[in-house]
Amino acid sequence: MHRVILAAHVHDAHGGMTQSDWLVFGASGAVGRFLLGRLAARGETVLAVSRRGRPAWSAALTQVRWTRLDLFGERLERGLCAARVLSAGPLDGFVDACLQADWPAGTRVVALSSMSAVTKQDSPDPAERALARRLVHAEEALVDAAAARGWRVTLLRPTLIWGAGMDRSLTALVELGRQWGMLPLPRSARGLRQPVHADDLAQAMIAAAGHPDLDRAVLPLPGGEALPFRDMLARSLAVAAPQVRLVQVPDLLAWPAIWLLGRLPGRAATLSAQLGRTREDLQVRDASGWERLGIVPRAFAPSANAFEPPDDSPFEFS
């Protein structure tokens, strides 16, 4: 049973009703953190939605007001709206919220999806195939809802996101290396990757919201540099965990072990699928999304703090 969130309106100092310039879902996540910083720097008012509530690092962002909402377990009360709505959190949860919303015709909606909607459709891991299906279904449901209600919607499909220490890929591997003191990797793990910085995606979302010709567009947003998986991981370790040794395992040993790992339940099967893709090129050659937004994404040049989980200190926005 859903619980109704009584946070539909924001009150000013005199008790009157105010409407924020932006409504941001997933505000405390990797991309959301950069979104809030950029919008606050522009002097915009933001109503931020997060299942965690207001984090300590956002205290200096006085234009940002917060409401707590778990998109997967709580209902969105009618009246929670803004002219521009951004979703930087889970797309399927956001779509559920949209179906409850009473946003007027003309509302501008920009939502993050993922290239996993394409790259994981044929994964050997059932959980990853299910993720791809959920993403595609959520994309279609959002476009259909927007068409029925007169909203203008744009979907963004980024590749691997990095830069805020909150991802489950590079940051997780760096942490695993710190625990083990080394990271084994198949010798052929040289499939191309294009990691995209969370702040570049924040810029893209804001730019898309102001673009007049992107209604119902689905934009691929790869990172600014394509590099082999092994090199991507080596750069990450060099700045975040230089003591960790990257060990190349001969393929004759590595791939049978990965296959056996895939026969195990739960997280082991997912890890097997992830390792299995390390020799596949996942390069997205279509950069038209960035070109239409007028943004040049940065190359993969990480610093150590890019892989540090957030703490309660003020967040530094680039």
XYZ file of N, CA and C in Angstrom, residues 88-92 111-121 131-132 134-136 138-139 155-161 218-222:
105
model
N 16.897 12.342 -12.285
C 18.257 11.809 -12.298
C 18.352 10.524 -11.493
N 17.202 9.948 -11.159
C 17.165 8.715 -10.381
C 16.648 7.561 -11.216
N 16.188 6.486 -10.576
C 15.692 5.314 -11.305
C 14.510 5.672 -12.208
N 14.617 5.305 -13.475
C 13.602 5.710 -14.438
C 12.259 5.045 -14.172
N 12.265 3.761 -13.801
C 10.983 3.090 -13.598
C 10.217 3.673 -12.419
N 14.563 13.104 -18.529
C 14.826 11.961 -17.651
C 16.030 11.166 -18.129
N 16.830 10.721 -17.167
C 17.942 9.822 -17.466
C 17.433 8.398 -17.603
N 17.808 7.758 -18.695
C 17.665 6.318 -18.838
C 19.081 5.742 -18.807
N 19.411 4.834 -19.667
C 20.756 4.250 -19.691
C 20.966 3.507 -20.999
N 22.212 3.475 -21.478
C 22.534 2.656 -22.638
C 22.392 1.175 -22.330
N 22.252 0.834 -21.050
C 21.998 -0.565 -20.686
C 20.705 -1.072 -21.314
N 19.805 -0.168 -21.666
C 18.579 -0.568 -22.354
C 18.894 -1.281 -23.661
N 20.062 -0.988 -24.225
C 20.498 -1.609 -25.477
C 21.547 -2.681 -25.223
N 22.584 -2.340 -24.450
C 23.748 -3.221 -24.330
C 23.489 -4.471 -23.497
N 22.456 -4.455 -22.650
C 22.207 -5.612 -21.784
C 21.012 -6.455 -22.221
N 20.487 -6.170 -23.401
C 19.332 -6.935 -23.867
C 19.656 -8.414 -24.053
N 16.728 -5.946 -16.422
C 16.976 -4.508 -16.310
C 16.764 -3.820 -17.652
N 17.302 -4.402 -18.719
C 17.132 -3.809 -20.045
C 15.651 -3.714 -20.407
N 13.106 -3.528 -18.318
C 12.473 -2.496 -17.479
C 12.760 -1.101 -18.018
N 13.988 -0.882 -18.455
C 14.342 0.436 -18.979
C 13.552 0.758 -20.245
N 13.505 -0.194 -21.161
C 12.769 0.039 -22.407
C 11.288 0.266 -22.117
N 9.976 1.408 -19.350
C 9.810 2.703 -18.684
C 9.928 3.846 -19.684
N 10.874 3.739 -20.620
C 10.997 4.776 -21.653
C 9.699 4.902 -22.445
N 14.483 11.904 -23.343
C 15.177 10.836 -22.628
C 16.657 10.847 -22.989
N 17.500 10.703 -21.989
C 18.949 10.677 -22.188
C 19.479 9.301 -21.806
N 20.301 8.722 -22.686
C 20.878 7.399 -22.438
C 22.399 7.510 -22.279
N 22.888 7.691 -21.075
C 24.336 7.746 -20.869
C 24.960 6.355 -20.851
N 26.265 6.341 -21.079
C 27.051 5.129 -20.864
C 27.440 5.075 -19.386
N 28.512 4.383 -19.055
C 28.954 4.203 -17.667
C 29.208 5.555 -16.992
N 28.530 5.820 -15.870
C 28.626 7.112 -15.177
C 29.705 7.046 -14.100
N 15.252 10.603 -27.945
C 16.053 9.714 -27.101
C 17.501 9.893 -27.531
N 18.305 10.516 -26.655
C 19.660 10.910 -27.025
C 20.695 10.002 -26.370
N 21.538 9.320 -27.163
C 22.668 8.601 -26.577
C 23.731 9.601 -26.133
N 24.283 9.403 -24.933
C 25.290 10.325 -24.404
C 26.506 9.538 -23.915
N 27.401 9.152 -24.840
C 28.626 8.469 -24.434
C 29.640 9.453 -23.879
